[in-house]
Short mmCIF file of C-alpha atoms and ligand atoms in Angstrom, two decimals:
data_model
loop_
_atom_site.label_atom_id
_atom_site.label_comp_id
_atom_site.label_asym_id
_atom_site.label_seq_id
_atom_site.Cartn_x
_atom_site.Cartn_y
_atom_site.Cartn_z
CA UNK A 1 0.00 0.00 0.00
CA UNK A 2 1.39 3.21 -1.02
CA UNK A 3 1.45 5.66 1.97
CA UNK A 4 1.77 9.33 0.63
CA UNK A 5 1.29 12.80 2.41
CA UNK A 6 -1.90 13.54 3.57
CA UNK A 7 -4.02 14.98 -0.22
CA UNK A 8 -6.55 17.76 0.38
CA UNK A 9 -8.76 17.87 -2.38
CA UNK A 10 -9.27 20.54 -4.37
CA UNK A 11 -12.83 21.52 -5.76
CA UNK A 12 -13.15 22.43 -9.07
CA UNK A 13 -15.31 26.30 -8.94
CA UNK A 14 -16.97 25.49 -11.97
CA UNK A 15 -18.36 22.47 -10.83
CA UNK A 16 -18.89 23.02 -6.70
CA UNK A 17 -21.27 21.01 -4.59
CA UNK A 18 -20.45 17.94 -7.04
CA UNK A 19 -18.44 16.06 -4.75
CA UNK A 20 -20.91 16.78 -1.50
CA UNK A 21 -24.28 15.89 -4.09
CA UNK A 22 -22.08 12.75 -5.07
CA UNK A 23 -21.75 11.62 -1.52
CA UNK A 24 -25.19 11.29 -0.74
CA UNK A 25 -26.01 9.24 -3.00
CA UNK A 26 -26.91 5.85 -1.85
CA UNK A 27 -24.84 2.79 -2.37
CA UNK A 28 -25.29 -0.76 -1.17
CA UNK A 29 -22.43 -1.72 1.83
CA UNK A 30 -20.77 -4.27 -0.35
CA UNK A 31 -16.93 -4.50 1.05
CA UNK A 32 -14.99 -1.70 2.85
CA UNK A 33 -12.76 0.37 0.49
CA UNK A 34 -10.16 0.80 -0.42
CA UNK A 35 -9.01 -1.36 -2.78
CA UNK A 36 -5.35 -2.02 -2.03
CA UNK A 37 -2.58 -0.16 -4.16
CA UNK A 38 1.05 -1.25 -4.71
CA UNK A 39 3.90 -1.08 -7.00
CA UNK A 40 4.81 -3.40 -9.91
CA UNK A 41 8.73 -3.45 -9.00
CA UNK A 42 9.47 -6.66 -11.43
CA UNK A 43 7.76 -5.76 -13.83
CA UNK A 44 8.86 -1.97 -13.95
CA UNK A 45 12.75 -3.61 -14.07
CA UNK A 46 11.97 -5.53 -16.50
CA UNK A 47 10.54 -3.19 -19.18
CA UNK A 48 13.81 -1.28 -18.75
CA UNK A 49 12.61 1.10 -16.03
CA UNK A 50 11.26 4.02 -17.33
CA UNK A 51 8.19 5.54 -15.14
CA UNK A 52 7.01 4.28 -11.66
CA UNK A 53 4.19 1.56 -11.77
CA UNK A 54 1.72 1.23 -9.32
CA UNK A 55 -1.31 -0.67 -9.60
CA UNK A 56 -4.85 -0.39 -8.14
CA UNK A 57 -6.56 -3.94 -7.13
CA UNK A 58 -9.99 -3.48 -8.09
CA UNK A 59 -9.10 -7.33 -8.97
CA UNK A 60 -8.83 -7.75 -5.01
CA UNK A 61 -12.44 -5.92 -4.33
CA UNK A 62 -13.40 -9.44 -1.65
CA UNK A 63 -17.25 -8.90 -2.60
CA UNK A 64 -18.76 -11.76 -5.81
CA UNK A 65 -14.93 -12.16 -7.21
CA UNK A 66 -14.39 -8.48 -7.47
CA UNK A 67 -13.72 -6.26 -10.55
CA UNK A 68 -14.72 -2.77 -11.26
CA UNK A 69 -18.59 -3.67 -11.91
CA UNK A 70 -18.89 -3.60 -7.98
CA UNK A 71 -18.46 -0.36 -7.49
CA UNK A 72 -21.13 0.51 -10.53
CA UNK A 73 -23.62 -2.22 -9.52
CA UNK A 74 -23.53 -1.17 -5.68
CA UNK A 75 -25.22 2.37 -7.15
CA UNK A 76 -27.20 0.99 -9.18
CA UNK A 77 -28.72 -2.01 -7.46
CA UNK A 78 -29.09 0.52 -4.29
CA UNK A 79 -31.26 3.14 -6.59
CA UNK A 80 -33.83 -0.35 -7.41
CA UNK A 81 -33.78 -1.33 -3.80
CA UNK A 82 -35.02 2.11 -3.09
CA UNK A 83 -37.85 1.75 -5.71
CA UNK A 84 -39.26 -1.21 -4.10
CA UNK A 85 -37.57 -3.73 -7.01
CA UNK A 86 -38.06 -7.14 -5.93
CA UNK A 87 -35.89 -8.66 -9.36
CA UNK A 88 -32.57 -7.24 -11.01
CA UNK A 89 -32.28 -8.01 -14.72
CA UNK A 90 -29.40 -7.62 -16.66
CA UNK A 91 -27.38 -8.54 -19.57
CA UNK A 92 -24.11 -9.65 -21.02
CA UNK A 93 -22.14 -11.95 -22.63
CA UNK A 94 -21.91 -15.67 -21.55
CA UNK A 95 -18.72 -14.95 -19.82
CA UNK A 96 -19.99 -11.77 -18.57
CA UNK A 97 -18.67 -9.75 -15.71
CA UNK A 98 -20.92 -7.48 -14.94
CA UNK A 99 -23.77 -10.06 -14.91
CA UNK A 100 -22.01 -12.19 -12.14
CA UNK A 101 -21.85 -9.12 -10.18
CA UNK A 102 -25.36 -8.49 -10.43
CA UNK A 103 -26.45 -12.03 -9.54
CA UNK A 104 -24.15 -11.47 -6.48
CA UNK A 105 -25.66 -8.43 -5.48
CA UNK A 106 -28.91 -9.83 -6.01
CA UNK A 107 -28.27 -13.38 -3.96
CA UNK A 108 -27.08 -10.90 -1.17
CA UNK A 109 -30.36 -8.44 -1.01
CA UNK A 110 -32.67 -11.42 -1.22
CA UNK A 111 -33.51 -9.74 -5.25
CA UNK A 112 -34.50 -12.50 -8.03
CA UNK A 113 -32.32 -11.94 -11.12
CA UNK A 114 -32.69 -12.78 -14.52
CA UNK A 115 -29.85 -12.68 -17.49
CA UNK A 116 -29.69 -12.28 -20.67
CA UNK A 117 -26.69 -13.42 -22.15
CA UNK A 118 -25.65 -14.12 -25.70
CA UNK A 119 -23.44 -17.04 -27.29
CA UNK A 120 -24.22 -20.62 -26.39
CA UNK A 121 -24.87 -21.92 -22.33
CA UNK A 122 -21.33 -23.54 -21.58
CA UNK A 123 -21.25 -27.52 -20.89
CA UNK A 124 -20.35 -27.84 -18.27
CA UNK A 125 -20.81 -24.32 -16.83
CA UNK A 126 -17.05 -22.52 -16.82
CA UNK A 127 -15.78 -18.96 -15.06
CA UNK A 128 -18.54 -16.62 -14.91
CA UNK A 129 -21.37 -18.89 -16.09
CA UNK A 130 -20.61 -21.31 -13.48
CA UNK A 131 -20.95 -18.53 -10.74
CA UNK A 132 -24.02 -16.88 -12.13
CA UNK A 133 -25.42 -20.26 -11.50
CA UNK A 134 -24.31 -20.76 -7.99
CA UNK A 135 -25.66 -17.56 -7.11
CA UNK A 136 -29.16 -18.54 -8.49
CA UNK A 137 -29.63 -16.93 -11.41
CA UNK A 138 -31.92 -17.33 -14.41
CA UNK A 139 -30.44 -17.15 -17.84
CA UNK A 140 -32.56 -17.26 -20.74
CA UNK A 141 -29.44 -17.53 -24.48
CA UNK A 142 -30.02 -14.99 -27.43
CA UNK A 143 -27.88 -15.59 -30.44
CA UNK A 144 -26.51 -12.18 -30.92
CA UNK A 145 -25.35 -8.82 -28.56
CA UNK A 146 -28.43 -7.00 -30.40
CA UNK A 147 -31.02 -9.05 -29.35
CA UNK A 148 -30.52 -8.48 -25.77
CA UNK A 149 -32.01 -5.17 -24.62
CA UNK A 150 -35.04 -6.41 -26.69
CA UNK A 151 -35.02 -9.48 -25.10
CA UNK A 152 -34.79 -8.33 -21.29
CA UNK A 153 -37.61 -5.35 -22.16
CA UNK A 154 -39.58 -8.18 -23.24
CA UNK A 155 -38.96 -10.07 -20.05
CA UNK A 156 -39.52 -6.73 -18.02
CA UNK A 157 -42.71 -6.06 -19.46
CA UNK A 158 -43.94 -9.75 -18.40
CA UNK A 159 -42.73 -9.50 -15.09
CA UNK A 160 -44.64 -6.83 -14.28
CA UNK A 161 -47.88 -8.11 -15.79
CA UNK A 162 -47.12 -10.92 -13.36
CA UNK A 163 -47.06 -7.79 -10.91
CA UNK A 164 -43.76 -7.95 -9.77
CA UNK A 165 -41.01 -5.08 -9.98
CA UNK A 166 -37.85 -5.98 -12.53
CA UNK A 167 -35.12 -3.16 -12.65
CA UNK A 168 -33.42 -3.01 -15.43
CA UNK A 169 -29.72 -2.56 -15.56
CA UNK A 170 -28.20 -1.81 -18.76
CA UNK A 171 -24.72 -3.54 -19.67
CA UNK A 172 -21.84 -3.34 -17.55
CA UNK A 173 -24.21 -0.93 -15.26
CA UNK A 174 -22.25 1.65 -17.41
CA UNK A 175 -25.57 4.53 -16.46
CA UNK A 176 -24.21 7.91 -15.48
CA UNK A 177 -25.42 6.71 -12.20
CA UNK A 178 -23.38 3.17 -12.34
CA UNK A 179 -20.28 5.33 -13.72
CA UNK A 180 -20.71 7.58 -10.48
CA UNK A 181 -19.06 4.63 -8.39
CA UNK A 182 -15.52 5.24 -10.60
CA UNK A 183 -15.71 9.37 -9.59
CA UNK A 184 -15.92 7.66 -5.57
CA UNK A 185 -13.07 5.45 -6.62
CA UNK A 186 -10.84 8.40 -7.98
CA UNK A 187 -11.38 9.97 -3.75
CA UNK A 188 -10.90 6.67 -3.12
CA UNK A 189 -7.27 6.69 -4.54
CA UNK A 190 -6.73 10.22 -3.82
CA UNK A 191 -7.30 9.70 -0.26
CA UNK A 192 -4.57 6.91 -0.23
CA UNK A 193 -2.02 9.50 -0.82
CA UNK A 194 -1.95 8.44 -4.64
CA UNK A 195 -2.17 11.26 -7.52
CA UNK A 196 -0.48 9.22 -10.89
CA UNK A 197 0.87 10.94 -13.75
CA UNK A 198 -1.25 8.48 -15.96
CA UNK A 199 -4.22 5.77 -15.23
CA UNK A 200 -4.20 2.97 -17.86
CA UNK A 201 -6.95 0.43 -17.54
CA UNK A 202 -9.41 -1.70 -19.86
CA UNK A 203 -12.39 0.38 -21.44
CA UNK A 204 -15.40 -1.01 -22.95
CA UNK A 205 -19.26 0.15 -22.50
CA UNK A 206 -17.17 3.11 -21.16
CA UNK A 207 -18.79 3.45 -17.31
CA UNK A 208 -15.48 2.88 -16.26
CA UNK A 209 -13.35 5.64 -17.85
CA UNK A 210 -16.42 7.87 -17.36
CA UNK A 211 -15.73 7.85 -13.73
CA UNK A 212 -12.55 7.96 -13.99
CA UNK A 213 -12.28 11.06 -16.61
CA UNK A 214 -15.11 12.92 -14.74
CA UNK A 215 -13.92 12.16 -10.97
CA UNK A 216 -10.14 13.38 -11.73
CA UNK A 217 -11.77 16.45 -13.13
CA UNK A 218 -14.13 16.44 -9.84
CA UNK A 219 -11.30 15.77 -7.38
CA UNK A 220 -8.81 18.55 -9.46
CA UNK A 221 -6.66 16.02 -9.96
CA UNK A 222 -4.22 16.57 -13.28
CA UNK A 223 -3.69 12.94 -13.67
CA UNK A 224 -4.51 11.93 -17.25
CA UNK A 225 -6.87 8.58 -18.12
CA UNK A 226 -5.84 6.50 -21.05
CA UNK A 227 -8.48 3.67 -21.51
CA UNK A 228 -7.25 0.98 -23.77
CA UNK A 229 -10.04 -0.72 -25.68
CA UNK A 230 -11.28 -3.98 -25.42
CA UNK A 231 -13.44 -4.27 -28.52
CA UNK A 232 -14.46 -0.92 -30.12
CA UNK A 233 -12.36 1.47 -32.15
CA UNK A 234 -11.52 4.70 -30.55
CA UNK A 235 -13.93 7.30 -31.35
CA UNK A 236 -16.74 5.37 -30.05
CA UNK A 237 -15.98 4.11 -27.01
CA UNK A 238 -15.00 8.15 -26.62
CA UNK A 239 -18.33 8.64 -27.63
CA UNK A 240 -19.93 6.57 -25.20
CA UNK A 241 -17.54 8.12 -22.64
CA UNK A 242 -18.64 11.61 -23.03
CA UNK A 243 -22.50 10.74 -23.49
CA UNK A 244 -22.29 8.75 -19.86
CA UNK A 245 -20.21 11.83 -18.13
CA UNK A 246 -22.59 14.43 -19.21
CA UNK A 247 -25.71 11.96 -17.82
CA UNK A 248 -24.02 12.84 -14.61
CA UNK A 249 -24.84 16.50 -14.74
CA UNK A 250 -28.20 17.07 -13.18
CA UNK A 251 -27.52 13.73 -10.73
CA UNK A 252 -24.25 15.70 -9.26
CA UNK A 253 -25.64 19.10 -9.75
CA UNK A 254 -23.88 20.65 -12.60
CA UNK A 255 -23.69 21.53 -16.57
CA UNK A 256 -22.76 17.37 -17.32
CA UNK A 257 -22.28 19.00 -20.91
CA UNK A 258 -19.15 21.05 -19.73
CA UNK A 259 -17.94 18.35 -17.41
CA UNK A 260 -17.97 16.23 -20.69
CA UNK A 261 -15.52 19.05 -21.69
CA UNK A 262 -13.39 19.24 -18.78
CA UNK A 263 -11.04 16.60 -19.46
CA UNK A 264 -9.61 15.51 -22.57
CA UNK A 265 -11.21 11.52 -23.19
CA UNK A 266 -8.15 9.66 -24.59
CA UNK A 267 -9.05 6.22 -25.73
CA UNK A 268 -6.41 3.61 -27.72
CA UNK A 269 -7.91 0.91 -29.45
CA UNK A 270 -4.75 -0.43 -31.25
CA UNK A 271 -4.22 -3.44 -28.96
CA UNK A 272 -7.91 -5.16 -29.76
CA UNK A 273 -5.84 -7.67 -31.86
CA UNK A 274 -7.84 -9.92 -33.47
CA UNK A 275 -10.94 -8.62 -31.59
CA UNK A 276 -12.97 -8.77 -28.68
CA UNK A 277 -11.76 -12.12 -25.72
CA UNK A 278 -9.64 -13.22 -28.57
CA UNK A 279 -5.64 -13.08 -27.25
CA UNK A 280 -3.06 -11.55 -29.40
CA UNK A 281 0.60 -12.00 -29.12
CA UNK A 282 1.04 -9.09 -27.45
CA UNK A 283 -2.02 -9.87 -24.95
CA UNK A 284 -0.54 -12.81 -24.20
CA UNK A 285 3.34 -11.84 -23.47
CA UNK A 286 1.88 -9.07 -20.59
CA UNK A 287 -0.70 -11.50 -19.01
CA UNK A 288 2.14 -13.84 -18.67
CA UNK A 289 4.50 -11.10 -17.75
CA UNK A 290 2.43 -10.33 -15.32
CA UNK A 291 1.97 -13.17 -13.60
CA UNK A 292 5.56 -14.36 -13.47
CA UNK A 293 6.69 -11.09 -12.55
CA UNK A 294 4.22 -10.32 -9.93
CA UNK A 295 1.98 -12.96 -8.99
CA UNK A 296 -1.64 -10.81 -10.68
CA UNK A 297 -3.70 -12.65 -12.91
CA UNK A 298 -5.16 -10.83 -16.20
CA UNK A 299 -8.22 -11.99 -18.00
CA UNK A 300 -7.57 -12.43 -21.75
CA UNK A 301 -10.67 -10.26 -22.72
CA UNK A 302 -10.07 -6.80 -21.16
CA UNK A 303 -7.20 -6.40 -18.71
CA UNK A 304 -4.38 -8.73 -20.85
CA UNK A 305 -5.43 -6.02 -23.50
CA UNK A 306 -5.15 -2.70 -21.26
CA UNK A 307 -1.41 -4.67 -19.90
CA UNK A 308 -0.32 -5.00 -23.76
CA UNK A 309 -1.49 -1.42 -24.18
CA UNK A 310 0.88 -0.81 -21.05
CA UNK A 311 3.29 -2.28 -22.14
CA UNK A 312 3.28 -0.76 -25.85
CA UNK A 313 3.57 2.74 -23.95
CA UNK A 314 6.43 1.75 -21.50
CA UNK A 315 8.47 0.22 -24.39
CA UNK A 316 8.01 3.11 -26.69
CA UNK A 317 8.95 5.98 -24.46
CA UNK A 318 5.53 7.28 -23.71
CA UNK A 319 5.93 7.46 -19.95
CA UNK A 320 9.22 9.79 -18.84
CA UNK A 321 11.33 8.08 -15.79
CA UNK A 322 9.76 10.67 -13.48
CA UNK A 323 6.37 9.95 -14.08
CA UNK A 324 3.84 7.32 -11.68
CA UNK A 325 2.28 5.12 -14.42
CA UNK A 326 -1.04 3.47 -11.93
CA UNK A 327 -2.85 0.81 -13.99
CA UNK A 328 -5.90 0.19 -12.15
CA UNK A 329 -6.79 -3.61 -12.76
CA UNK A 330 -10.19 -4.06 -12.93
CA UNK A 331 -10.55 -7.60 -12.26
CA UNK A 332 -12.45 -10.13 -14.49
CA UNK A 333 -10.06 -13.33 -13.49
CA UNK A 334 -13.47 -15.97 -13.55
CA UNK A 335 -12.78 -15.53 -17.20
CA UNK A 336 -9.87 -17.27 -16.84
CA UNK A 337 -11.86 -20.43 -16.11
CA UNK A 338 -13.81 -20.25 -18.88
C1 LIG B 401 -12.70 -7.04 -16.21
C2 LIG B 401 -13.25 -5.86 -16.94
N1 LIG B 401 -12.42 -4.81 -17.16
C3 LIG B 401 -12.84 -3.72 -17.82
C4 LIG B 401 -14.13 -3.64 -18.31
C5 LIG B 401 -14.53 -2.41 -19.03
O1 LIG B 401 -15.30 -1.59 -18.21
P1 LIG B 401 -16.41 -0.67 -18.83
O2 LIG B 401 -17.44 -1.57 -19.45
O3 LIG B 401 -16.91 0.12 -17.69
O4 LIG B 401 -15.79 0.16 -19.89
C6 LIG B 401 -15.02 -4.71 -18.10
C7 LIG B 401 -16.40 -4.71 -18.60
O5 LIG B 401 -16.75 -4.49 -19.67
C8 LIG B 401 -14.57 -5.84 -17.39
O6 LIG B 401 -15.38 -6.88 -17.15
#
């Protein structure tokens, strides 16, 4: 754990009362922040040196095996309690992250939950599919990613002609509301005595970086984002970046339009390889690196990518010797047992 001076943090003017509308805003008592952070001394050494690693263990988050779509879901899933839902529904692929997270939450407020997940049920059940099953889930198998929102609207609607109350949560939770649990997790770091240079991580339906992007702007922090893409070229995942930050406006108080603004959205999609959970070269030589090195496990679908991405950057000279380099894992190792 890194111990630093103590951080005040600054307010931005331009956007004041964010930070005190942001912390009333319920969230379900899932684990005890913070995630742990640490250096990456073996693996720093052996890119040549070059800037100080850190890394943030959203990996090591103890609640439904972790990842970043606890800290969404816990907002979200808090925000149906409060409307009386009695089932979470949500969607994914089979492998899905976020989904296992909901079907923990779920299990743990006593909440039915239904999936909708496309590709074929796995036989026998593997990684994520396995757990969503443990936690007593029901899954109902679409061929393709576009017939899921259909699908679980259609399931929605039944439900509550059966007169119960689904809540729908969109994938990977990535609302403006889900994305507010990444601004927490930037105070979060903050207040660790942590202020990086750069953040690299995994980006996909973009709740993530969102956070990120808007709570370094939030906090005052100058520390830059770089999301490395998991599936989606560039100016689309920035796209989806920008549209969830400025669906945070009237939830934190401010013009989400000019907080969309604030901070420069900086997105690299050239480590996708041959596209999205499929392991490239380069995918492969950081998960392993990684491992060996330090003893952290990366999942070949997002964080192997955001490591290659990494490790592109270190090699190339991106990152200056003086600079702290924190790549903030964001878990997803029950894919590794898929
Ligand atoms: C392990 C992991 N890392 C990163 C991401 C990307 O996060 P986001 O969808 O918020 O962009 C996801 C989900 O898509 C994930 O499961």
């Amino acid at each position: 754990m890194e111990s630093g001076p103590e951080y005040t943090i600054p307010r931005m003017t331009a956007f004041a009362g964010a930070l005190d509308r942001l912390a009333a805003i319920p969230s379900l008592d899932l684990w005890a922040p913070p995630s742990p952070i640490h250096g990456l001394p073996r693996l720093g050494a052996a890119l040549g040196g070059g800037p100080r690693l850190l890394v943030k263990r959203d990996d090591a988050i103890p609640f439904g095996f972790g990842g970043n779509k606890v800290r969404k879901v816990a907002i979200v899933a808090a925000a149906a309690v409060a409307e009386g839902a009695d089932t979470l529904l949500s969607v994914g692929g089979v492998q899905s992250n976020s989904a296992r997270v909901v079907a923990a939450v779920a299990a743990q407020a006593g909440l039915r939950c239904v999936l909708v997940a496309n590709g074929r049920r796995p036989d026998p059940l593997t990684g994520n599919a396995l757990l969503v099953s443990l936690l007593g889930a029901e899954v109902h198998y679409v061929e393709t990613r576009e017939e899921r929102a259909p699908a679980m609207a259609r399931i929605a609607e039944a439900l509550r002609r059966e007169g119960r109350h689904p809540y729908e949560i969109p994938l990977g939770a990535s609302t403006p509301l889900g994305a507010l649990g990444f601004v927490r997790a930037v105070g979060e770091m903050a207040a660790q005595g942590v202020v990086p240079d750069v953040i690299v991580h995994a980006t996909s339906s973009g709740g993530t970086q969102a956070g990120l992007v808007a709570g370094c702007a939030l906090h005052g922090l100058p520390t830059r984002v770089l999301g490395i893409s998991a599936d989606d070229p560039a100016p689309s995942v920035r796209g989806a970046v920008a549209r969830i930050i400025a669906g945070m406006g009237p939830l934190l108080g401010v013009d989400g339009e000019a907080l969309a603004l604030a901070r420069p959205i900086d997105v690299d999609a050239a480590h996708v390889g041959g596209g999205y959970g499929v392991p490239s070269p380069a995918s492969l030589e950081a998960a392993d690196l990684f491992a060996r090195l330090e003893a952290l496990f990366a999942d070949h679908t997002y964080t192997a990518k955001a490591l290659a991405g990494l490790v592109h950057h270190i090699r190339c000279g991106a990152f200056t010797a003086g600079q702290t380099v924190l790549f903030w894992h964001t878990g997803g190792q029950a894919g590794l047992f898929a």
